[in-house]
Amino acid sequence: MSQIVGFNELKIGQRVKVKGQAAEGKFMALAIVVKSDEEDVSLEGKLQGVEAERNIIRVMHRDFTVSGNALIKNLARQDVGLKDLKVGDVIKVKGKFTPATGFVPVKIKVQEPKGFAIDELQGPINKIDRDTNLVEVVGIAIALNEKTEIDGI
């Protein structure tokens, strides 16, 4: 039985918002909040790379192919293209997720920098591994430990 308070109450399909820190190959959860069903599937973090000619962005140490008709807004909320995004921008990316296609961004908004590096994911839990204290959201494996706070259960 997990020592993480609330971990055993998490369920596959449950929508959550996860705040934490992404590293190469893993995402360490600081807090998980169970959300209502109408919440979007989204990521928020620093833009680590842009390949406008290939419609690819890199966020949370992962590459995502952006839909050709994706809506992209700068900080002033003006329509822009991928070429206008800059590495280091804090962006919120909304999209669609299926296990077959992965996460496909359809809307990107540049956000005000928060002054600290916290990444965020929102979407349904796809997998739970109670032996290793891992959950998967938007296709990204998330590690939990005894310091992870779980709310909204």
mmCIF file of C-alpha atoms in Angstrom:
data_model
loop_
_atom_site.group_PDB
_atom_site.id
_atom_site.type_symbol
_atom_site.label_atom_id
_atom_site.label_comp_id
_atom_site.label_asym_id
_atom_site.label_seq_id
_atom_site.Cartn_x
_atom_site.Cartn_y
_atom_site.Cartn_z
ATOM 1 C CA MET A 1 0.000 0.000 0.000
ATOM 2 C CA SER A 2 1.335 3.405 -0.996
ATOM 3 C CA GLN A 3 2.513 5.873 1.651
ATOM 4 C CA ILE A 4 1.335 8.751 -0.556
ATOM 5 C CA VAL A 5 -1.854 10.170 0.953
ATOM 6 C CA GLY A 6 -4.660 9.942 -1.630
ATOM 7 C CA PHE A 7 -2.693 7.884 -4.203
ATOM 8 C CA ASN A 8 -4.835 4.766 -3.774
ATOM 9 C CA GLU A 9 -7.981 6.834 -4.518
ATOM 10 C CA LEU A 10 -6.752 7.930 -7.972
ATOM 11 C CA LYS A 11 -8.510 6.169 -10.873
ATOM 12 C CA ILE A 12 -7.894 5.678 -14.590
ATOM 13 C CA GLY A 13 -9.953 8.199 -16.571
ATOM 14 C CA GLN A 14 -10.060 10.695 -13.692
ATOM 15 C CA ARG A 15 -9.163 14.228 -14.854
ATOM 16 C CA VAL A 16 -6.313 15.839 -12.959
ATOM 17 C CA LYS A 17 -4.099 18.911 -12.950
ATOM 18 C CA VAL A 18 -0.495 18.019 -12.115
ATOM 19 C CA LYS A 19 2.096 20.605 -11.078
ATOM 20 C CA GLY A 20 5.722 19.615 -10.898
ATOM 21 C CA GLN A 21 9.045 19.615 -12.653
ATOM 22 C CA ALA A 22 9.850 17.901 -15.914
ATOM 23 C CA ALA A 23 13.259 16.346 -16.419
ATOM 24 C CA GLU A 24 14.608 14.219 -19.236
ATOM 25 C CA GLY A 25 12.576 11.021 -19.112
ATOM 26 C CA LYS A 26 10.411 11.821 -16.081
ATOM 27 C CA PHE A 27 8.043 14.316 -14.514
ATOM 28 C CA MET A 28 8.150 14.703 -10.714
ATOM 29 C CA ALA A 29 4.751 15.649 -9.282
ATOM 30 C CA LEU A 30 4.637 18.239 -6.512
ATOM 31 C CA ALA A 31 0.826 18.470 -6.442
ATOM 32 C CA ILE A 32 -2.125 16.725 -8.090
ATOM 33 C CA VAL A 33 -5.638 18.165 -8.047
ATOM 34 C CA VAL A 34 -8.598 16.090 -9.220
ATOM 35 C CA LYS A 35 -10.650 18.232 -11.650
ATOM 36 C CA SER A 36 -14.161 18.154 -13.107
ATOM 37 C CA ASP A 37 -14.763 16.490 -16.484
ATOM 38 C CA GLU A 38 -14.976 19.714 -18.508
ATOM 39 C CA GLU A 39 -11.307 20.623 -18.060
ATOM 40 C CA ASP A 40 -9.107 20.750 -21.167
ATOM 41 C CA VAL A 41 -6.117 18.567 -21.937
ATOM 42 C CA SER A 42 -3.139 20.906 -21.656
ATOM 43 C CA LEU A 43 0.532 21.412 -20.835
ATOM 44 C CA GLU A 44 2.208 24.522 -19.473
ATOM 45 C CA GLY A 45 5.950 25.046 -19.318
ATOM 46 C CA LYS A 46 9.007 26.633 -20.903
ATOM 47 C CA LEU A 47 9.412 26.269 -24.644
ATOM 48 C CA GLN A 48 12.655 24.338 -25.131
ATOM 49 C CA GLY A 49 12.719 24.237 -28.912
ATOM 50 C CA VAL A 50 10.847 25.211 -32.080
ATOM 51 C CA GLU A 51 11.181 23.756 -35.569
ATOM 52 C CA ALA A 52 8.685 25.917 -37.465
ATOM 53 C CA GLU A 53 9.423 24.278 -40.823
ATOM 54 C CA ARG A 54 8.490 20.860 -39.362
ATOM 55 C CA ASN A 55 5.650 22.135 -37.069
ATOM 56 C CA ILE A 56 7.404 20.794 -33.967
ATOM 57 C CA ILE A 57 7.694 22.288 -30.487
ATOM 58 C CA ARG A 58 9.625 20.926 -27.514
ATOM 59 C CA VAL A 59 8.117 21.271 -24.032
ATOM 60 C CA MET A 60 8.913 19.211 -20.917
ATOM 61 C CA HIS A 61 11.762 17.458 -22.764
ATOM 62 C CA ARG A 62 9.318 16.078 -25.365
ATOM 63 C CA ASP A 63 8.653 16.932 -28.996
ATOM 64 C CA PHE A 64 5.080 17.551 -30.146
ATOM 65 C CA THR A 65 3.837 17.982 -33.713
ATOM 66 C CA VAL A 66 1.558 21.023 -33.892
ATOM 67 C CA SER A 67 -1.617 20.814 -35.965
ATOM 68 C CA GLY A 68 -1.325 22.825 -39.201
ATOM 69 C CA ASN A 69 -4.385 24.884 -38.256
ATOM 70 C CA ALA A 70 -3.327 25.465 -34.631
ATOM 71 C CA LEU A 71 -4.193 28.832 -33.113
ATOM 72 C CA ILE A 72 -1.046 30.527 -31.754
ATOM 73 C CA LYS A 73 -1.201 33.718 -29.658
ATOM 74 C CA ASN A 74 1.641 35.883 -28.353
ATOM 75 C CA LEU A 75 1.693 37.629 -24.962
ATOM 76 C CA ALA A 76 -0.400 40.511 -26.401
ATOM 77 C CA ARG A 77 -2.940 37.871 -27.604
ATOM 78 C CA GLN A 78 -2.191 38.567 -31.272
ATOM 79 C CA ASP A 79 -2.279 35.723 -33.805
ATOM 80 C CA VAL A 80 1.263 34.620 -34.663
ATOM 81 C CA GLY A 81 3.013 31.627 -36.227
ATOM 82 C CA LEU A 82 5.358 29.018 -34.787
ATOM 83 C CA LYS A 83 8.304 31.011 -36.158
ATOM 84 C CA ASP A 84 7.376 33.852 -33.765
ATOM 85 C CA LEU A 85 7.755 31.692 -30.644
ATOM 86 C CA LYS A 86 11.083 31.885 -28.834
ATOM 87 C CA VAL A 87 12.931 29.301 -26.797
ATOM 88 C CA GLY A 88 12.415 30.213 -23.136
ATOM 89 C CA ASP A 89 8.854 31.513 -23.641
ATOM 90 C CA VAL A 90 6.427 30.125 -21.063
ATOM 91 C CA ILE A 91 3.580 28.627 -23.069
ATOM 92 C CA LYS A 92 0.224 26.992 -22.372
ATOM 93 C CA VAL A 93 -0.577 24.326 -24.944
ATOM 94 C CA LYS A 94 -4.099 22.920 -25.316
ATOM 95 C CA GLY A 95 -4.737 19.930 -27.490
ATOM 96 C CA LYS A 96 -6.149 16.495 -28.039
ATOM 97 C CA PHE A 97 -4.753 13.256 -26.650
ATOM 98 C CA THR A 98 -5.278 9.643 -27.614
ATOM 99 C CA PRO A 99 -2.905 6.784 -26.844
ATOM 100 C CA ALA A 100 -2.588 6.145 -30.606
ATOM 101 C CA THR A 101 -1.705 9.703 -31.697
ATOM 102 C CA GLY A 102 -0.289 11.069 -28.447
ATOM 103 C CA PHE A 103 -0.746 14.734 -27.549
ATOM 104 C CA VAL A 104 -1.494 16.967 -30.569
ATOM 105 C CA PRO A 105 -1.387 20.724 -29.822
ATOM 106 C CA VAL A 106 -4.223 22.783 -31.350
ATOM 107 C CA LYS A 107 -3.847 26.030 -29.364
ATOM 108 C CA ILE A 108 -0.692 27.686 -28.003
ATOM 109 C CA LYS A 109 -0.619 30.838 -25.876
ATOM 110 C CA VAL A 110 2.472 32.619 -24.612
ATOM 111 C CA GLN A 111 2.070 33.222 -20.843
ATOM 112 C CA GLU A 112 3.588 35.741 -18.459
ATOM 113 C CA PRO A 113 6.695 34.226 -16.837
ATOM 114 C CA LYS A 114 5.995 33.260 -13.239
ATOM 115 C CA GLY A 115 9.535 33.737 -11.973
ATOM 116 C CA PHE A 116 9.858 30.059 -11.020
ATOM 117 C CA ALA A 117 10.017 26.837 -13.013
ATOM 118 C CA ILE A 118 6.867 24.801 -12.397
ATOM 119 C CA ASP A 119 5.439 22.755 -15.253
ATOM 120 C CA GLU A 120 1.775 21.779 -15.455
ATOM 121 C CA LEU A 121 -0.263 19.025 -17.138
ATOM 122 C CA GLN A 122 -4.051 18.632 -17.307
ATOM 123 C CA GLY A 123 -5.989 15.675 -18.603
ATOM 124 C CA PRO A 124 -7.258 12.200 -17.778
ATOM 125 C CA ILE A 125 -5.127 9.603 -16.029
ATOM 126 C CA ASN A 126 -4.209 6.999 -18.683
ATOM 127 C CA LYS A 127 -2.302 4.521 -16.489
ATOM 128 C CA ILE A 128 -1.584 3.906 -12.810
ATOM 129 C CA ASP A 129 1.268 1.760 -11.487
ATOM 130 C CA ARG A 130 0.739 1.416 -7.747
ATOM 131 C CA ASP A 131 3.951 -0.636 -7.306
ATOM 132 C CA THR A 132 6.207 2.149 -8.610
ATOM 133 C CA ASN A 133 4.022 5.175 -7.640
ATOM 134 C CA LEU A 134 3.629 6.298 -11.261
ATOM 135 C CA VAL A 135 0.635 7.707 -13.116
ATOM 136 C CA GLU A 136 0.433 8.704 -16.764
ATOM 137 C CA VAL A 137 -1.346 11.860 -17.955
ATOM 138 C CA VAL A 138 -1.318 13.079 -21.582
ATOM 139 C CA GLY A 139 1.064 10.198 -22.318
ATOM 140 C CA ILE A 140 3.668 11.469 -19.843
ATOM 141 C CA ALA A 141 4.810 9.275 -16.934
ATOM 142 C CA ILE A 142 4.570 11.135 -13.634
ATOM 143 C CA ALA A 143 6.446 10.034 -10.518
ATOM 144 C CA LEU A 144 4.876 10.638 -7.109
ATOM 145 C CA ASN A 145 6.523 10.481 -3.721
ATOM 146 C CA GLU A 146 5.512 11.038 -0.098
ATOM 147 C CA LYS A 147 5.853 14.820 -0.588
ATOM 148 C CA THR A 148 3.330 14.903 -3.478
ATOM 149 C CA GLU A 149 0.097 16.568 -2.348
ATOM 150 C CA ILE A 150 -3.149 15.138 -3.749
ATOM 151 C CA ASP A 151 -6.306 17.254 -3.429
ATOM 152 C CA GLY A 152 -9.901 17.101 -4.613
ATOM 153 C CA ILE A 153 -10.548 13.437 -3.917
#
